[in-house]
């Protein structure tokens, strides 16, 4: 009987596979790259919709299990990105590998990053406006909107350094989750490959820039656009909160207090920690071996 070949590649082969996938990302036309990035921002927002829904009525529940539940259901967003081939900036940070290899220029690398961020932002904002316009925030006596608002407002409470470091940690988990999903050879493999790491970063409270591009605008829309219907709703009355409690949650705190430091942190986590690790550990050796063979 012939020896069975392993389904999952060896670590070194998988690292090269991921480096090649990162290179292919950068070779798409600007229009296609933008289109895929729009979808990436939209899809990751879908994950947060599920998260918000899962947290309703859990204010008095044990914190750990409640947050783990939220982390598990959020995974649907990243899984959509992985299976559909959409572009998400946080995993796109690993395109520094082909940059290290000089397979792409600095200009192409920078343009792709800019396209990815821009598309993700527009896609995430589009979904936030759609969800708000649908009136979903009033579901369950305003409970859905209150969870969205409180979750979003909490994310602007960090100092700049805290937000940056939470962004680093988040994207270490995200990029490793994408790496694990890449090892899968079936849809089920890919789902369970990324499940644990994505649930970990969400439930722990690490910060993901693109997810926040959906959640924070949605929370702000609930705050300023919910009107009397929301602020006099049953859920808001039961929580004994009022508009003034969210005074510090504003556009400045969203952009400068969260988006900017978290985006920087995500870039560091994905590019410096994860991509550089795999490049130094495996990809560089494979490139040297290929060059020597020629």
GROMACS .gro file of C-alpha atoms in nm:
model
  294
    1UNK     CA    1   0.000   0.000   0.000
    2UNK     CA    2   0.135   0.340  -0.094
    3UNK     CA    3   0.213   0.581   0.188
    4UNK     CA    4  -0.066   0.828   0.251
    5UNK     CA    5   0.032   1.188   0.186
    6UNK     CA    6  -0.059   1.441   0.454
    7UNK     CA    7  -0.349   1.665   0.359
    8UNK     CA    8  -0.207   1.965   0.543
    9UNK     CA    9   0.129   2.088   0.408
   10UNK     CA   10   0.438   2.098   0.625
   11UNK     CA   11   0.491   2.426   0.810
   12UNK     CA   12   0.756   2.549   0.567
   13UNK     CA   13   0.541   2.469   0.262
   14UNK     CA   14   0.239   2.636   0.418
   15UNK     CA   15   0.441   2.952   0.487
   16UNK     CA   16   0.545   2.966   0.120
   17UNK     CA   17   0.184   2.908   0.016
   18UNK     CA   18   0.077   3.204   0.228
   19UNK     CA   19   0.355   3.422   0.089
   20UNK     CA   20   0.244   3.337  -0.264
   21UNK     CA   21  -0.118   3.416  -0.174
   22UNK     CA   22  -0.005   3.753  -0.039
   23UNK     CA   23   0.182   3.822  -0.362
   24UNK     CA   24  -0.126   3.738  -0.573
   25UNK     CA   25  -0.330   3.987  -0.370
   26UNK     CA   26  -0.100   4.267  -0.480
   27UNK     CA   27  -0.128   4.174  -0.848
   28UNK     CA   28  -0.498   4.246  -0.883
   29UNK     CA   29  -0.606   4.551  -1.079
   30UNK     CA   30  -0.687   4.860  -0.867
   31UNK     CA   31  -1.056   4.829  -0.956
   32UNK     CA   32  -1.078   4.463  -0.855
   33UNK     CA   33  -0.872   4.521  -0.540
   34UNK     CA   34  -1.107   4.801  -0.437
   35UNK     CA   35  -1.415   4.591  -0.510
   36UNK     CA   36  -1.283   4.303  -0.298
   37UNK     CA   37  -1.191   4.546  -0.019
   38UNK     CA   38  -1.544   4.690  -0.020
   39UNK     CA   39  -1.673   4.338   0.034
   40UNK     CA   40  -1.418   4.275   0.309
   41UNK     CA   41  -1.535   4.574   0.513
   42UNK     CA   42  -1.899   4.479   0.457
   43UNK     CA   43  -1.850   4.114   0.554
   44UNK     CA   44  -1.657   4.184   0.873
   45UNK     CA   45  -1.944   4.413   0.976
   46UNK     CA   46  -2.181   4.117   0.937
   47UNK     CA   47  -1.977   3.941   1.203
   48UNK     CA   48  -2.033   4.232   1.441
   49UNK     CA   49  -2.406   4.227   1.373
   50UNK     CA   50  -2.411   3.869   1.499
   51UNK     CA   51  -2.196   3.967   1.798
   52UNK     CA   52  -2.437   4.245   1.900
   53UNK     CA   53  -2.735   4.014   1.866
   54UNK     CA   54  -2.568   3.750   2.084
   55UNK     CA   55  -2.500   3.995   2.369
   56UNK     CA   56  -2.859   4.110   2.421
   57UNK     CA   57  -2.988   4.030   2.769
   58UNK     CA   58  -2.648   3.916   2.894
   59UNK     CA   59  -2.562   4.221   3.105
   60UNK     CA   60  -2.597   4.016   3.425
   61UNK     CA   61  -2.455   3.692   3.282
   62UNK     CA   62  -2.105   3.563   3.367
   63UNK     CA   63  -1.868   3.780   3.165
   64UNK     CA   64  -1.639   3.507   3.034
   65UNK     CA   65  -1.901   3.279   2.875
   66UNK     CA   66  -2.096   3.578   2.738
   67UNK     CA   67  -1.788   3.722   2.566
   68UNK     CA   68  -1.676   3.383   2.435
   69UNK     CA   69  -2.020   3.338   2.279
   70UNK     CA   70  -1.981   3.678   2.112
   71UNK     CA   71  -1.637   3.585   1.986
   72UNK     CA   72  -1.757   3.259   1.837
   73UNK     CA   73  -2.046   3.414   1.645
   74UNK     CA   74  -1.829   3.703   1.523
   75UNK     CA   75  -1.618   3.449   1.338
   76UNK     CA   76  -1.883   3.435   1.065
   77UNK     CA   77  -1.752   3.772   0.941
   78UNK     CA   78  -1.392   3.664   0.889
   79UNK     CA   79  -1.503   3.329   0.753
   80UNK     CA   80  -1.703   3.509   0.486
   81UNK     CA   81  -1.390   3.703   0.393
   82UNK     CA   82  -1.179   3.387   0.371
   83UNK     CA   83  -1.421   3.176   0.168
   84UNK     CA   84  -1.530   3.451  -0.075
   85UNK     CA   85  -1.178   3.582  -0.135
   86UNK     CA   86  -1.265   3.934  -0.017
   87UNK     CA   87  -0.982   4.161   0.091
   88UNK     CA   88  -0.941   4.260   0.456
   89UNK     CA   89  -0.667   4.505   0.547
   90UNK     CA   90  -0.572   4.324   0.865
   91UNK     CA   91  -0.473   4.009   0.679
   92UNK     CA   92  -0.341   4.214   0.385
   93UNK     CA   93  -0.068   4.340   0.620
   94UNK     CA   94   0.109   4.013   0.540
   95UNK     CA   95   0.185   4.143   0.192
   96UNK     CA   96   0.513   4.264   0.338
   97UNK     CA   97   0.640   3.913   0.259
   98UNK     CA   98   0.654   3.971  -0.120
   99UNK     CA   99   0.794   4.317  -0.041
  100UNK     CA  100   1.077   4.157   0.159
  101UNK     CA  101   1.136   3.923  -0.136
  102UNK     CA  102   1.145   4.219  -0.378
  103UNK     CA  103   0.871   4.058  -0.583
  104UNK     CA  104   0.678   4.386  -0.558
  105UNK     CA  105   0.788   4.747  -0.536
  106UNK     CA  106   0.731   4.975  -0.238
  107UNK     CA  107   0.491   5.175  -0.451
  108UNK     CA  108   0.272   4.875  -0.538
  109UNK     CA  109   0.276   4.759  -0.176
  110UNK     CA  110   0.173   5.104  -0.047
  111UNK     CA  111  -0.100   5.144  -0.311
  112UNK     CA  112  -0.247   4.807  -0.225
  113UNK     CA  113  -0.254   4.889   0.145
  114UNK     CA  114  -0.421   5.224   0.073
  115UNK     CA  115  -0.678   5.058  -0.156
  116UNK     CA  116  -0.751   4.791   0.103
  117UNK     CA  117  -0.806   5.040   0.386
  118UNK     CA  118  -1.019   5.269   0.171
  119UNK     CA  119  -1.238   4.989   0.040
  120UNK     CA  120  -1.280   4.834   0.385
  121UNK     CA  121  -1.384   5.170   0.531
  122UNK     CA  122  -1.645   5.236   0.262
  123UNK     CA  123  -1.782   4.881   0.284
  124UNK     CA  124  -1.805   4.894   0.664
  125UNK     CA  125  -1.970   5.238   0.664
  126UNK     CA  126  -2.219   5.126   0.398
  127UNK     CA  127  -2.334   4.837   0.615
  128UNK     CA  128  -2.351   5.059   0.925
  129UNK     CA  129  -2.582   5.303   0.747
  130UNK     CA  130  -2.797   5.021   0.611
  131UNK     CA  131  -2.838   4.863   0.953
  132UNK     CA  132  -2.922   5.197   1.115
  133UNK     CA  133  -3.167   5.295   0.841
  134UNK     CA  134  -3.345   4.963   0.883
  135UNK     CA  135  -3.434   5.055   1.241
  136UNK     CA  136  -3.267   4.742   1.374
  137UNK     CA  137  -3.139   4.941   1.673
  138UNK     CA  138  -3.494   4.946   1.814
  139UNK     CA  139  -3.521   4.567   1.821
  140UNK     CA  140  -3.621   4.413   2.153
  141UNK     CA  141  -3.725   4.741   2.309
  142UNK     CA  142  -3.404   4.917   2.208
  143UNK     CA  143  -3.181   4.645   2.357
  144UNK     CA  144  -3.006   4.582   2.025
  145UNK     CA  145  -2.915   4.947   1.979
  146UNK     CA  146  -2.807   4.982   2.341
  147UNK     CA  147  -2.564   4.692   2.311
  148UNK     CA  148  -2.421   4.845   1.992
  149UNK     CA  149  -2.385   5.188   2.154
  150UNK     CA  150  -2.231   5.066   2.479
  151UNK     CA  151  -1.990   4.832   2.302
  152UNK     CA  152  -1.881   5.105   2.062
  153UNK     CA  153  -1.844   5.372   2.331
  154UNK     CA  154  -1.629   5.143   2.546
  155UNK     CA  155  -1.380   5.108   2.263
  156UNK     CA  156  -1.300   5.481   2.281
  157UNK     CA  157  -1.212   5.464   2.652
  158UNK     CA  158  -0.857   5.339   2.589
  159UNK     CA  159  -0.548   5.558   2.588
  160UNK     CA  160  -0.366   5.588   2.254
  161UNK     CA  161  -0.101   5.335   2.362
  162UNK     CA  162  -0.358   5.091   2.498
  163UNK     CA  163  -0.556   5.104   2.174
  164UNK     CA  164  -0.239   5.058   1.970
  165UNK     CA  165  -0.123   4.755   2.170
  166UNK     CA  166  -0.470   4.600   2.167
  167UNK     CA  167  -0.455   4.644   1.789
  168UNK     CA  168  -0.119   4.465   1.776
  169UNK     CA  169  -0.257   4.172   1.973
  170UNK     CA  170  -0.575   4.155   1.768
  171UNK     CA  171  -0.395   4.127   1.438
  172UNK     CA  172  -0.149   3.869   1.562
  173UNK     CA  173  -0.455   3.655   1.632
  174UNK     CA  174  -0.630   3.747   1.306
  175UNK     CA  175  -0.330   3.677   1.083
  176UNK     CA  176  -0.258   3.349   1.260
  177UNK     CA  177  -0.627   3.262   1.218
  178UNK     CA  178  -0.607   3.333   0.845
  179UNK     CA  179  -0.285   3.129   0.830
  180UNK     CA  180  -0.458   2.836   1.002
  181UNK     CA  181  -0.754   2.864   0.765
  182UNK     CA  182  -0.510   2.852   0.472
  183UNK     CA  183  -0.398   2.512   0.595
  184UNK     CA  184  -0.750   2.372   0.553
  185UNK     CA  185  -0.837   2.166   0.250
  186UNK     CA  186  -1.213   2.180   0.299
  187UNK     CA  187  -1.467   2.441   0.408
  188UNK     CA  188  -1.497   2.270   0.746
  189UNK     CA  189  -1.119   2.267   0.791
  190UNK     CA  190  -1.098   2.637   0.719
  191UNK     CA  191  -1.379   2.725   0.959
  192UNK     CA  192  -1.237   2.536   1.255
  193UNK     CA  193  -0.886   2.649   1.165
  194UNK     CA  194  -0.973   3.014   1.223
  195UNK     CA  195  -1.248   2.974   1.486
  196UNK     CA  196  -1.038   2.962   1.803
  197UNK     CA  197  -0.808   3.252   1.725
  198UNK     CA  198  -1.085   3.484   1.606
  199UNK     CA  199  -1.304   3.401   1.905
  200UNK     CA  200  -1.000   3.465   2.127
  201UNK     CA  201  -0.932   3.817   2.004
  202UNK     CA  202  -1.297   3.925   2.006
  203UNK     CA  203  -1.389   3.781   2.345
  204UNK     CA  204  -1.075   3.918   2.508
  205UNK     CA  205  -1.144   4.270   2.383
  206UNK     CA  206  -0.854   4.316   2.142
  207UNK     CA  207  -0.910   4.585   1.879
  208UNK     CA  208  -0.971   4.525   1.507
  209UNK     CA  209  -0.959   4.841   1.296
  210UNK     CA  210  -1.196   4.729   1.020
  211UNK     CA  211  -1.455   4.583   1.256
  212UNK     CA  212  -1.443   4.913   1.442
  213UNK     CA  213  -1.504   5.100   1.116
  214UNK     CA  214  -1.846   4.934   1.124
  215UNK     CA  215  -1.926   4.923   1.496
  216UNK     CA  216  -1.824   5.272   1.605
  217UNK     CA  217  -2.016   5.461   1.333
  218UNK     CA  218  -2.316   5.239   1.401
  219UNK     CA  219  -2.299   5.319   1.773
  220UNK     CA  220  -2.262   5.689   1.697
  221UNK     CA  221  -2.563   5.681   1.463
  222UNK     CA  222  -2.767   5.520   1.740
  223UNK     CA  223  -2.653   5.791   1.982
  224UNK     CA  224  -2.727   6.094   1.765
  225UNK     CA  225  -2.999   5.954   1.540
  226UNK     CA  226  -3.196   5.725   1.766
  227UNK     CA  227  -3.408   6.015   1.889
  228UNK     CA  228  -3.675   5.997   2.154
  229UNK     CA  229  -3.785   5.654   2.039
  230UNK     CA  230  -3.450   5.507   2.138
  231UNK     CA  231  -3.367   5.720   2.442
  232UNK     CA  232  -3.709   5.654   2.595
  233UNK     CA  233  -3.709   5.285   2.504
  234UNK     CA  234  -3.757   5.010   2.760
  235UNK     CA  235  -3.398   4.886   2.739
  236UNK     CA  236  -3.249   5.233   2.792
  237UNK     CA  237  -3.480   5.300   3.087
  238UNK     CA  238  -3.397   4.963   3.245
  239UNK     CA  239  -3.024   5.032   3.205
  240UNK     CA  240  -3.068   5.376   3.366
  241UNK     CA  241  -2.849   5.549   3.106
  242UNK     CA  242  -2.903   5.874   2.921
  243UNK     CA  243  -2.758   6.071   2.631
  244UNK     CA  244  -2.523   6.269   2.857
  245UNK     CA  245  -2.350   5.948   2.968
  246UNK     CA  246  -2.206   5.918   2.617
  247UNK     CA  247  -2.089   6.277   2.578
  248UNK     CA  248  -1.725   6.174   2.528
  249UNK     CA  249  -1.822   5.929   2.254
  250UNK     CA  250  -1.790   6.154   1.950
  251UNK     CA  251  -1.630   6.166   1.607
  252UNK     CA  252  -1.295   6.277   1.747
  253UNK     CA  253  -1.280   5.992   1.996
  254UNK     CA  254  -1.379   5.748   1.722
  255UNK     CA  255  -1.115   5.856   1.469
  256UNK     CA  256  -0.825   5.973   1.687
  257UNK     CA  257  -0.897   5.768   1.997
  258UNK     CA  258  -0.960   5.436   1.822
  259UNK     CA  259  -0.929   5.413   1.446
  260UNK     CA  260  -0.582   5.569   1.415
  261UNK     CA  261  -0.401   5.383   1.697
  262UNK     CA  262  -0.577   5.055   1.624
  263UNK     CA  263  -0.493   5.074   1.253
  264UNK     CA  264  -0.127   5.133   1.340
  265UNK     CA  265  -0.135   4.848   1.589
  266UNK     CA  266  -0.297   4.611   1.341
  267UNK     CA  267  -0.029   4.695   1.084
  268UNK     CA  268   0.246   4.621   1.337
  269UNK     CA  269   0.084   4.299   1.453
  270UNK     CA  270   0.034   4.158   1.106
  271UNK     CA  271   0.340   4.286   0.924
  272UNK     CA  272   0.610   4.296   1.192
  273UNK     CA  273   0.509   4.007   1.417
  274UNK     CA  274   0.334   3.747   1.200
  275UNK     CA  275   0.456   3.805   0.844
  276UNK     CA  276   0.814   3.871   0.949
  277UNK     CA  277   0.814   3.558   1.163
  278UNK     CA  278   0.707   3.333   0.877
  279UNK     CA  279   0.935   3.506   0.628
  280UNK     CA  280   1.245   3.465   0.846
  281UNK     CA  281   1.155   3.115   0.966
  282UNK     CA  282   1.061   2.960   0.632
  283UNK     CA  283   1.006   3.177   0.325
  284UNK     CA  284   1.354   3.326   0.302
  285UNK     CA  285   1.511   2.979   0.317
  286UNK     CA  286   1.280   2.854   0.043
  287UNK     CA  287   1.375   3.149  -0.177
  288UNK     CA  288   1.744   3.090  -0.119
  289UNK     CA  289   1.704   2.721  -0.204
  290UNK     CA  290   1.514   2.805  -0.522
  291UNK     CA  291   1.780   3.056  -0.626
  292UNK     CA  292   2.059   2.805  -0.562
  293UNK     CA  293   1.879   2.543  -0.771
  294UNK     CA  294   1.893   2.780  -1.068
   0.00000   0.00000   0.00000
